[in-house]
mmCIF file of N, CA and C in Angstrom:
data_model
loop_
_atom_site.group_PDB
_atom_site.id
_atom_site.type_symbol
_atom_site.label_atom_id
_atom_site.label_comp_id
_atom_site.label_asym_id
_atom_site.label_seq_id
_atom_site.Cartn_x
_atom_site.Cartn_y
_atom_site.Cartn_z
ATOM 1 N N MET G 10 0.222 -1.202 -0.307
ATOM 2 C CA MET G 10 0.422 0.257 -0.111
ATOM 3 C C MET G 10 0.510 1.518 -0.465
ATOM 4 N N ALA G 11 1.936 1.814 0.864
ATOM 5 C CA ALA G 11 2.353 3.044 1.119
ATOM 6 C C ALA G 11 3.955 2.784 -0.205
ATOM 7 N N GLU G 12 4.293 1.657 -1.389
ATOM 8 C CA GLU G 12 4.623 1.940 -2.109
ATOM 9 C C GLU G 12 3.611 1.651 -3.197
ATOM 10 N N GLU G 13 2.674 1.951 -3.080
ATOM 11 C CA GLU G 13 1.604 2.488 -4.251
ATOM 12 C C GLU G 13 1.331 3.599 -4.200
ATOM 13 N N LEU G 14 1.322 4.388 -3.182
ATOM 14 C CA LEU G 14 1.333 5.524 -2.836
ATOM 15 C C LEU G 14 2.633 6.344 -2.767
ATOM 16 N N LEU G 15 4.045 6.469 -3.362
ATOM 17 C CA LEU G 15 4.748 6.226 -2.830
ATOM 18 C C LEU G 15 5.093 5.956 -4.760
ATOM 19 N N ARG G 16 4.713 5.653 -5.628
ATOM 20 C CA ARG G 16 4.834 5.125 -6.996
ATOM 21 C C ARG G 16 3.656 6.069 -7.421
ATOM 22 N N ASP G 17 3.144 6.913 -7.057
ATOM 23 C CA ASP G 17 1.934 7.330 -8.019
ATOM 24 C C ASP G 17 2.350 9.237 -6.898
ATOM 25 N N VAL G 18 2.657 9.383 -5.796
ATOM 26 C CA VAL G 18 3.308 10.216 -6.316
ATOM 27 C C VAL G 18 4.115 10.710 -6.472
ATOM 28 N N SER G 19 5.067 10.246 -7.320
ATOM 29 C CA SER G 19 6.226 9.849 -7.753
ATOM 30 C C SER G 19 5.381 10.424 -9.121
ATOM 31 N N GLY G 20 4.754 9.838 -9.278
ATOM 32 C CA GLY G 20 4.716 9.670 -10.700
ATOM 33 C C GLY G 20 3.739 11.419 -10.752
ATOM 34 N N VAL G 21 2.763 11.269 -9.750
ATOM 35 C CA VAL G 21 3.107 13.239 -10.238
ATOM 36 C C VAL G 21 4.214 14.087 -10.053
ATOM 37 N N LEU G 22 4.806 13.392 -9.395
ATOM 38 C CA LEU G 22 6.167 14.796 -9.423
ATOM 39 C C LEU G 22 7.277 14.459 -9.834
ATOM 40 N N VAL G 23 7.107 12.879 -11.441
ATOM 41 C CA VAL G 23 8.515 13.098 -12.228
ATOM 42 C C VAL G 23 6.988 14.142 -13.204
ATOM 43 N N THR G 24 6.130 14.088 -13.158
ATOM 44 C CA THR G 24 5.350 14.876 -14.866
ATOM 45 C C THR G 24 5.197 15.999 -14.343
ATOM 46 N N VAL G 25 5.156 17.258 -13.044
ATOM 47 C CA VAL G 25 5.275 17.975 -12.513
ATOM 48 C C VAL G 25 6.410 18.948 -13.262
ATOM 49 N N VAL G 26 7.525 18.383 -13.688
ATOM 50 C CA VAL G 26 8.887 18.657 -13.275
ATOM 51 C C VAL G 26 9.500 18.148 -15.209
ATOM 52 N N GLU G 27 8.627 17.058 -15.690
ATOM 53 C CA GLU G 27 8.681 17.477 -17.059
ATOM 54 C C GLU G 27 8.480 18.398 -17.474
ATOM 55 N N ALA G 28 6.297 18.771 -16.408
ATOM 56 C CA ALA G 28 6.012 19.623 -17.579
ATOM 57 C C ALA G 28 7.201 21.430 -17.383
ATOM 58 N N VAL G 29 7.414 21.371 -16.040
ATOM 59 C CA VAL G 29 8.652 22.439 -15.474
ATOM 60 C C VAL G 29 9.260 22.780 -16.965
ATOM 61 N N GLY G 30 10.052 21.831 -17.154
ATOM 62 C CA GLY G 30 11.263 21.416 -17.888
ATOM 63 C C GLY G 30 10.998 22.068 -19.393
ATOM 64 N N ALA G 31 9.785 21.605 -19.621
ATOM 65 C CA ALA G 31 8.821 21.896 -21.146
ATOM 66 C C ALA G 31 8.180 23.224 -21.504
ATOM 67 N N CYS G 32 8.114 23.337 -20.156
ATOM 68 C CA CYS G 32 8.061 25.537 -20.335
ATOM 69 C C CYS G 32 8.540 26.376 -20.312
ATOM 70 N N VAL G 33 9.808 25.458 -19.646
ATOM 71 C CA VAL G 33 11.349 26.331 -19.722
ATOM 72 C C VAL G 33 11.785 26.460 -21.162
ATOM 73 N N ILE G 34 12.174 25.866 -21.579
ATOM 74 C CA ILE G 34 11.601 25.386 -22.732
ATOM 75 C C ILE G 34 11.738 25.748 -24.220
ATOM 76 N N PHE G 35 10.417 26.099 -23.742
ATOM 77 C CA PHE G 35 9.333 26.781 -24.943
ATOM 78 C C PHE G 35 8.939 27.750 -24.232
ATOM 79 N N ALA G 36 9.108 28.765 -23.440
ATOM 80 C CA ALA G 36 8.932 29.745 -23.234
ATOM 81 C C ALA G 36 10.818 30.824 -23.811
ATOM 82 N N GLY G 37 11.336 30.069 -23.805
ATOM 83 C CA GLY G 37 12.793 30.360 -23.942
ATOM 84 C C GLY G 37 13.693 30.558 -25.406
ATOM 85 N N ALA G 38 12.096 29.395 -26.424
ATOM 86 C CA ALA G 38 11.994 29.120 -27.648
ATOM 87 C C ALA G 38 11.119 29.966 -28.305
ATOM 88 N N ILE G 39 10.758 30.862 -27.697
ATOM 89 C CA ILE G 39 9.489 31.457 -27.972
ATOM 90 C C ILE G 39 10.875 33.106 -27.975
ATOM 91 N N TRP G 40 11.224 33.576 -26.701
ATOM 92 C CA TRP G 40 11.347 34.875 -26.244
ATOM 93 C C TRP G 40 12.992 34.400 -27.086
ATOM 94 N N ALA G 41 13.227 33.675 -27.781
ATOM 95 C CA ALA G 41 14.713 33.897 -28.108
ATOM 96 C C ALA G 41 13.920 34.461 -30.009
ATOM 97 N N ALA G 42 12.379 32.863 -30.218
ATOM 98 C CA ALA G 42 12.318 33.759 -31.556
ATOM 99 C C ALA G 42 11.387 35.388 -31.221
ATOM 100 N N VAL G 43 10.792 36.393 -30.314
ATOM 101 C CA VAL G 43 10.556 37.385 -30.883
ATOM 102 C C VAL G 43 11.998 38.080 -30.724
ATOM 103 N N ARG G 44 12.211 38.421 -30.227
ATOM 104 C CA ARG G 44 13.743 38.370 -30.108
ATOM 105 C C ARG G 44 14.559 39.297 -31.056
ATOM 106 N N PHE G 45 14.876 37.793 -31.614
ATOM 107 C CA PHE G 45 15.751 37.266 -33.107
ATOM 108 C C PHE G 45 15.075 38.452 -33.802
ATOM 109 N N VAL G 46 13.415 38.520 -33.863
ATOM 110 C CA VAL G 46 12.633 39.488 -35.137
ATOM 111 C C VAL G 46 13.263 40.477 -35.199
ATOM 112 N N VAL G 47 12.975 40.327 -33.657
ATOM 113 C CA VAL G 47 12.632 42.678 -33.226
ATOM 114 C C VAL G 47 14.245 43.051 -34.142
ATOM 115 N N LEU G 48 15.609 42.103 -33.025
ATOM 116 C CA LEU G 48 16.259 42.588 -34.201
ATOM 117 C C LEU G 48 16.722 41.910 -34.932
ATOM 118 N N ALA G 49 16.106 41.118 -35.764
ATOM 119 C CA ALA G 49 16.446 41.218 -37.594
ATOM 120 C C ALA G 49 15.742 42.375 -39.114
ATOM 121 N N VAL G 50 14.881 43.333 -38.023
ATOM 122 C CA VAL G 50 13.783 43.911 -38.466
ATOM 123 C C VAL G 50 15.285 45.686 -38.164
ATOM 124 N N ARG G 51 15.672 45.663 -36.704
ATOM 125 C CA ARG G 51 16.694 46.988 -36.341
ATOM 126 C C ARG G 51 17.816 46.844 -37.397
ATOM 127 N N HIS G 52 18.531 46.005 -37.148
ATOM 128 C CA HIS G 52 20.014 45.267 -37.309
ATOM 129 C C HIS G 52 19.947 44.488 -38.888
ATOM 130 N N ARG G 53 21.244 44.812 -39.390
ATOM 131 C CA ARG G 53 21.532 42.986 -40.487
ATOM 132 C C ARG G 53 23.005 42.842 -40.217
ATOM 133 N N THR G 54 22.814 42.977 -39.348
ATOM 134 C CA THR G 54 25.111 42.293 -38.695
ATOM 135 C C THR G 54 23.961 40.893 -37.943
ATOM 136 N N ALA G 55 25.763 39.942 -38.422
ATOM 137 C CA ALA G 55 24.399 38.809 -37.638
ATOM 138 C C ALA G 55 25.441 38.739 -35.609
ATOM 139 N N ALA G 56 25.843 40.301 -35.392
ATOM 140 C CA ALA G 56 26.379 39.937 -34.655
ATOM 141 C C ALA G 56 25.620 39.734 -33.320
ATOM 142 N N VAL G 57 24.495 40.996 -33.849
ATOM 143 C CA VAL G 57 23.133 41.362 -32.548
ATOM 144 C C VAL G 57 22.347 39.779 -31.959
ATOM 145 N N PHE G 58 22.848 39.371 -33.022
ATOM 146 C CA PHE G 58 21.604 37.756 -32.515
ATOM 147 C C PHE G 58 22.824 36.857 -31.507
ATOM 148 N N THR G 59 24.065 37.386 -31.006
ATOM 149 C CA THR G 59 24.518 36.168 -29.902
ATOM 150 C C THR G 59 24.215 36.287 -28.510
ATOM 151 N N PRO G 60 24.025 37.761 -27.723
ATOM 152 C CA PRO G 60 22.665 37.923 -26.640
ATOM 153 C C PRO G 60 21.559 36.697 -26.908
ATOM 154 N N VAL G 61 21.338 36.243 -27.611
ATOM 155 C CA VAL G 61 19.396 36.310 -27.699
ATOM 156 C C VAL G 61 19.361 34.278 -27.949
ATOM 157 N N ARG G 62 21.512 34.126 -28.658
ATOM 158 C CA ARG G 62 21.800 32.871 -28.901
ATOM 159 C C ARG G 62 22.401 32.282 -26.384
ATOM 160 N N LEU G 63 22.874 32.991 -26.429
ATOM 161 C CA LEU G 63 23.297 32.686 -25.277
ATOM 162 C C LEU G 63 22.414 32.440 -24.320
ATOM 163 N N SER G 64 21.289 33.650 -24.412
ATOM 164 C CA SER G 64 19.950 33.766 -23.651
ATOM 165 C C SER G 64 18.835 31.952 -23.902
ATOM 166 N N LEU G 65 19.271 31.347 -24.689
ATOM 167 C CA LEU G 65 18.042 30.445 -25.756
ATOM 168 C C LEU G 65 18.977 29.219 -25.231
ATOM 169 N N GLY G 66 20.677 29.666 -25.109
ATOM 170 C CA GLY G 66 21.437 28.055 -24.242
ATOM 171 C C GLY G 66 21.317 28.010 -23.214
ATOM 172 N N ARG G 67 20.963 29.247 -22.229
ATOM 173 C CA ARG G 67 20.551 29.294 -20.452
ATOM 174 C C ARG G 67 19.156 28.610 -20.161
ATOM 175 N N PHE G 68 18.198 29.022 -21.078
ATOM 176 C CA PHE G 68 17.048 27.788 -21.097
ATOM 177 C C PHE G 68 16.961 27.399 -21.234
ATOM 178 N N LEU G 69 18.121 26.285 -22.932
ATOM 179 C CA LEU G 69 18.114 25.106 -23.090
ATOM 180 C C LEU G 69 18.344 24.242 -22.271
ATOM 181 N N THR G 70 20.029 24.852 -21.824
ATOM 182 C CA THR G 70 20.646 23.709 -19.725
ATOM 183 C C THR G 70 19.973 23.776 -19.219
ATOM 184 N N LEU G 71 19.243 24.973 -18.413
ATOM 185 C CA LEU G 71 18.071 24.579 -17.770
ATOM 186 C C LEU G 71 16.499 24.325 -17.220
ATOM 187 N N GLY G 72 15.972 23.997 -18.737
ATOM 188 C CA GLY G 72 14.993 22.665 -18.994
ATOM 189 C C GLY G 72 15.682 21.410 -18.843
ATOM 190 N N LEU G 73 16.674 21.445 -19.908
ATOM 191 C CA LEU G 73 17.455 19.978 -19.636
ATOM 192 C C LEU G 73 17.969 19.416 -18.050
ATOM 193 N N GLU G 74 18.457 20.171 -16.965
ATOM 194 C CA GLU G 74 17.823 19.828 -15.804
ATOM 195 C C GLU G 74 17.279 19.757 -15.288
ATOM 196 N N PHE G 75 16.659 20.199 -16.080
ATOM 197 C CA PHE G 75 14.681 19.735 -15.041
ATOM 198 C C PHE G 75 13.982 18.428 -15.983
ATOM 199 N N GLN G 76 14.532 18.779 -17.053
ATOM 200 C CA GLN G 76 13.860 16.461 -18.426
ATOM 201 C C GLN G 76 15.001 16.128 -17.059
ATOM 202 N N LEU G 77 16.593 15.832 -16.591
ATOM 203 C CA LEU G 77 16.630 15.127 -15.786
ATOM 204 C C LEU G 77 16.237 14.964 -14.636
ATOM 205 N N ALA G 78 16.416 16.145 -13.477
ATOM 206 C CA ALA G 78 15.782 15.578 -12.590
ATOM 207 C C ALA G 78 14.200 14.538 -12.231
ATOM 208 N N ALA G 79 13.860 14.621 -13.879
ATOM 209 C CA ALA G 79 12.458 13.954 -13.238
ATOM 210 C C ALA G 79 12.650 13.026 -14.122
ATOM 211 N N ASP G 80 13.851 12.262 -14.553
ATOM 212 C CA ASP G 80 14.273 11.148 -14.460
ATOM 213 C C ASP G 80 14.022 10.188 -14.136
ATOM 214 N N VAL G 81 14.975 11.530 -13.309
ATOM 215 C CA VAL G 81 15.969 10.390 -11.845
ATOM 216 C C VAL G 81 15.436 10.023 -11.162
ATOM 217 N N LEU G 82 13.456 11.660 -10.905
ATOM 218 C CA LEU G 82 12.577 10.838 -10.011
ATOM 219 C C LEU G 82 11.576 9.179 -10.865
ATOM 220 N N ARG G 83 12.307 9.272 -11.665
ATOM 221 C CA ARG G 83 10.595 8.323 -12.505
ATOM 222 C C ARG G 83 11.755 6.916 -11.719
ATOM 223 N N THR G 84 12.842 6.985 -11.879
ATOM 224 C CA THR G 84 13.488 5.669 -11.027
ATOM 225 C C THR G 84 13.736 5.442 -9.490
ATOM 226 N N ALA G 85 13.314 6.311 -9.136
ATOM 227 C CA ALA G 85 13.506 6.710 -7.175
ATOM 228 C C ALA G 85 12.512 5.455 -7.004
ATOM 229 N N VAL G 86 11.869 5.302 -6.956
ATOM 230 C CA VAL G 86 11.509 3.977 -6.443
ATOM 231 C C VAL G 86 11.074 2.924 -7.685
ATOM 232 N N ALA G 87 12.231 2.063 -6.521
ATOM 233 C CA ALA G 87 12.296 0.636 -6.930
ATOM 234 C C ALA G 87 12.549 -0.103 -8.154
ATOM 235 N N PRO G 88 13.690 0.833 -8.970
ATOM 236 C CA PRO G 88 13.729 0.774 -10.496
ATOM 237 C C PRO G 88 14.655 -0.258 -10.784
ATOM 238 N N SER G 89 14.117 -1.282 -12.423
ATOM 239 C CA SER G 89 14.833 -2.081 -11.914
ATOM 240 C C SER G 89 16.495 -2.042 -13.287
ATOM 241 N N PHE G 90 17.622 -2.718 -13.309
ATOM 242 C CA PHE G 90 18.368 -2.905 -14.378
ATOM 243 C C PHE G 90 18.336 -2.395 -15.330
ATOM 244 N N ASN G 91 17.319 -2.720 -16.278
ATOM 245 C CA ASN G 91 16.668 -1.595 -17.580
ATOM 246 C C ASN G 91 17.180 -0.527 -17.403
ATOM 247 N N GLN G 92 15.436 -0.379 -15.676
ATOM 248 C CA GLN G 92 15.144 2.018 -15.844
ATOM 249 C C GLN G 92 16.437 2.745 -15.378
ATOM 250 N N ILE G 93 17.729 1.885 -14.680
ATOM 251 C CA ILE G 93 18.011 1.931 -14.530
ATOM 252 C C ILE G 93 19.672 2.407 -15.815
ATOM 253 N N GLY G 94 19.674 1.714 -16.353
ATOM 254 C CA GLY G 94 20.580 1.288 -17.597
ATOM 255 C C GLY G 94 19.563 2.584 -18.536
ATOM 256 N N GLN G 95 17.878 2.617 -18.881
ATOM 257 C CA GLN G 95 18.069 3.897 -19.136
ATOM 258 C C GLN G 95 17.937 4.927 -18.852
ATOM 259 N N LEU G 96 18.267 5.848 -17.750
ATOM 260 C CA LEU G 96 18.692 7.374 -16.931
ATOM 261 C C LEU G 96 20.088 6.741 -16.708
ATOM 262 N N ALA G 97 21.406 5.768 -16.705
ATOM 263 C CA ALA G 97 22.650 6.459 -17.344
ATOM 264 C C ALA G 97 23.155 6.360 -18.179
ATOM 265 N N ALA G 98 22.357 6.071 -19.498
ATOM 266 C CA ALA G 98 22.550 6.900 -20.557
ATOM 267 C C ALA G 98 21.557 8.008 -21.339
ATOM 268 N N ILE G 99 20.491 7.896 -20.627
ATOM 269 C CA ILE G 99 20.398 9.363 -20.699
ATOM 270 C C ILE G 99 20.361 9.830 -19.888
ATOM 271 N N ALA G 100 21.342 10.517 -18.663
ATOM 272 C CA ALA G 100 22.008 11.204 -17.918
ATOM 273 C C ALA G 100 23.144 11.451 -18.931
ATOM 274 N N THR G 101 23.570 10.355 -18.872
ATOM 275 C CA THR G 101 24.340 10.760 -19.915
ATOM 276 C C THR G 101 24.735 11.445 -21.923
ATOM 277 N N ILE G 102 23.388 11.441 -22.006
ATOM 278 C CA ILE G 102 23.836 11.890 -23.505
ATOM 279 C C ILE G 102 23.356 13.325 -22.648
ATOM 280 N N ARG G 103 22.134 14.284 -21.615
ATOM 281 C CA ARG G 103 21.568 15.113 -21.462
ATOM 282 C C ARG G 103 22.866 16.087 -20.657
ATOM 283 N N THR G 104 24.305 15.157 -20.006
ATOM 284 C CA THR G 104 24.860 15.791 -19.423
ATOM 285 C C THR G 104 26.260 16.592 -20.708
ATOM 286 N N ALA G 105 26.057 15.511 -21.463
ATOM 287 C CA ALA G 105 26.943 16.175 -22.207
ATOM 288 C C ALA G 105 26.365 17.566 -23.914
ATOM 289 N N LEU G 106 25.273 17.058 -23.604
ATOM 290 C CA LEU G 106 24.778 17.901 -24.001
ATOM 291 C C LEU G 106 24.721 19.341 -22.907
ATOM 292 N N ASN G 107 25.220 19.073 -22.242
ATOM 293 C CA ASN G 107 24.861 20.549 -20.603
ATOM 294 C C ASN G 107 25.875 20.612 -21.129
ATOM 295 N N TYR G 108 27.471 19.790 -20.577
ATOM 296 C CA TYR G 108 28.519 20.436 -21.245
ATOM 297 C C TYR G 108 28.394 21.470 -22.516
ATOM 298 N N PHE G 109 28.425 21.059 -23.009
ATOM 299 C CA PHE G 109 28.946 21.563 -24.510
ATOM 300 C C PHE G 109 28.145 23.228 -24.887
ATOM 301 N N LEU G 110 26.744 22.777 -24.845
ATOM 302 C CA LEU G 110 26.240 23.945 -24.680
ATOM 303 C C LEU G 110 26.403 24.853 -23.118
ATOM 304 N N ARG G 111 26.990 24.589 -21.856
ATOM 305 C CA ARG G 111 27.604 25.689 -21.493
ATOM 306 C C ARG G 111 29.540 26.072 -21.745
ATOM 307 N N ARG G 112 29.953 25.253 -21.407
ATOM 308 C CA ARG G 112 31.209 25.315 -23.197
ATOM 309 C C ARG G 112 30.745 26.238 -24.670
ATOM 310 N N GLU G 113 29.885 26.303 -25.330
ATOM 311 C CA GLU G 113 29.417 27.020 -26.475
ATOM 312 C C GLU G 113 28.732 28.605 -25.366
ATOM 313 N N ILE G 114 28.418 28.671 -24.271
ATOM 314 C CA ILE G 114 27.928 29.669 -24.020
ATOM 315 C C ILE G 114 29.497 30.656 -22.851
ATOM 316 N N GLU G 115 30.214 29.943 -23.074
ATOM 317 C CA GLU G 115 31.180 30.522 -22.278
ATOM 318 C C GLU G 115 31.528 31.262 -23.157
ATOM 319 N N GLN G 116 32.078 30.334 -24.134
ATOM 320 C CA GLN G 116 32.938 31.166 -25.044
ATOM 321 C C GLN G 116 32.164 32.129 -25.811
ATOM 322 N N GLU G 117 31.464 32.178 -26.359
ATOM 323 C CA GLU G 117 29.959 33.358 -26.598
ATOM 324 C C GLU G 117 30.455 35.155 -26.196
ATOM 325 N N GLN G 118 30.585 34.544 -24.768
ATOM 326 C CA GLN G 118 30.128 35.840 -23.426
ATOM 327 C C GLN G 118 31.557 36.676 -23.898
ATOM 328 N N ARG G 119 33.284 35.291 -23.458
ATOM 329 C CA ARG G 119 34.586 36.238 -23.636
ATOM 330 C C ARG G 119 34.247 36.175 -24.945
ATOM 331 N N GLN G 120 33.372 36.325 -26.252
ATOM 332 C CA GLN G 120 33.591 37.247 -27.543
ATOM 333 C C GLN G 120 33.117 38.359 -27.008
ATOM 334 N N ILE G 121 31.502 38.512 -26.534
ATOM 335 C CA ILE G 121 30.863 39.420 -26.545
ATOM 336 C C ILE G 121 32.184 40.428 -25.736
ATOM 337 N N ALA G 122 32.229 40.265 -24.325
ATOM 338 C CA ALA G 122 33.696 40.641 -23.608
ATOM 339 C C ALA G 122 33.907 41.842 -23.918
ATOM 340 N N GLY G 123 34.957 40.701 -25.336
ATOM 341 C CA GLY G 123 36.032 40.923 -25.832
ATOM 342 C C GLY G 123 35.295 42.870 -27.134
ATOM 343 N N ARG G 124 34.634 42.343 -27.667
ATOM 344 C CA ARG G 124 34.493 43.513 -28.278
ATOM 345 C C ARG G 124 33.355 44.540 -27.722
ATOM 346 N N THR G 125 32.360 44.431 -26.786
ATOM 347 C CA THR G 125 32.035 45.625 -25.817
ATOM 348 C C THR G 125 33.613 45.763 -25.477
ATOM 349 N N SER G 126 34.798 45.828 -24.597
ATOM 350 C CA SER G 126 35.457 46.488 -23.751
ATOM 351 C C SER G 126 36.685 46.508 -24.327
ATOM 352 N N PRO G 127 37.370 47.486 -25.720
ATOM 353 C CA PRO G 127 38.639 46.844 -26.384
ATOM 354 C C PRO G 127 39.642 46.798 -24.699
ATOM 355 N N ALA G 128 39.565 47.869 -23.532
ATOM 356 C CA ALA G 128 40.449 48.179 -23.048
ATOM 357 C C ALA G 128 40.933 46.545 -22.107
ATOM 358 N N ASP G 129 40.089 45.897 -21.794
ATOM 359 C CA ASP G 129 40.661 44.512 -21.753
ATOM 360 C C ASP G 129 41.303 43.623 -22.578
ATOM 361 N N SER G 130 41.240 43.909 -24.033
ATOM 362 C CA SER G 130 42.105 42.729 -25.324
ATOM 363 C C SER G 130 43.404 42.238 -24.949
ATOM 364 N N PRO G 131 43.646 41.581 -24.993
ATOM 365 C CA PRO G 131 45.282 41.068 -24.898
ATOM 366 C C PRO G 131 45.677 42.159 -25.623
ATOM 367 N N HIS G 132 45.068 41.841 -27.183
ATOM 368 C CA HIS G 132 46.193 42.560 -28.010
ATOM 369 C C HIS G 132 45.888 44.197 -27.816
ATOM 370 N N ARG G 133 45.725 44.932 -26.683
ATOM 371 C CA ARG G 133 45.861 46.298 -26.630
ATOM 372 C C ARG G 133 47.042 46.861 -27.199
ATOM 373 N N ASP G 134 47.138 47.641 -27.479
ATOM 374 C CA ASP G 134 49.413 48.891 -27.613
ATOM 375 C C ASP G 134 48.634 49.528 -26.708
ATOM 376 N N THR G 135 49.595 49.157 -25.339
ATOM 377 C CA THR G 135 50.689 49.211 -24.750
ATOM 378 C C THR G 135 51.374 50.202 -24.655
ATOM 379 N N GLN G 136 51.420 50.927 -24.472
ATOM 380 C CA GLN G 136 53.139 52.446 -24.336
ATOM 381 C C GLN G 136 53.287 52.685 -23.439
#
């Protein structure tokens, strides 16, 4: 009886956490699309889109973290070896995605910082 209740509660929690993750990703995609259109109308250079990409990357990273949390919750109650194997594969894929997203975000942030503050550039003229 208690295990069945725990499974039911866990199922509801998984659904809620998955929905939050999906909402975060969806909100980020909508926000990025609106910003993209606004910037595309105002500017003709690709450099103005970098902050939009960075923000979208942050939304994706956060959404993926929620999705991974839902997967962990799904296997929290008496998981089978098959479920553990699936969780390991999903966790590995999502962790790799997050790693590369974060790496790209950091690289883009460094590029933006280099463009906006030439005084901090390592190639500045020192007299």
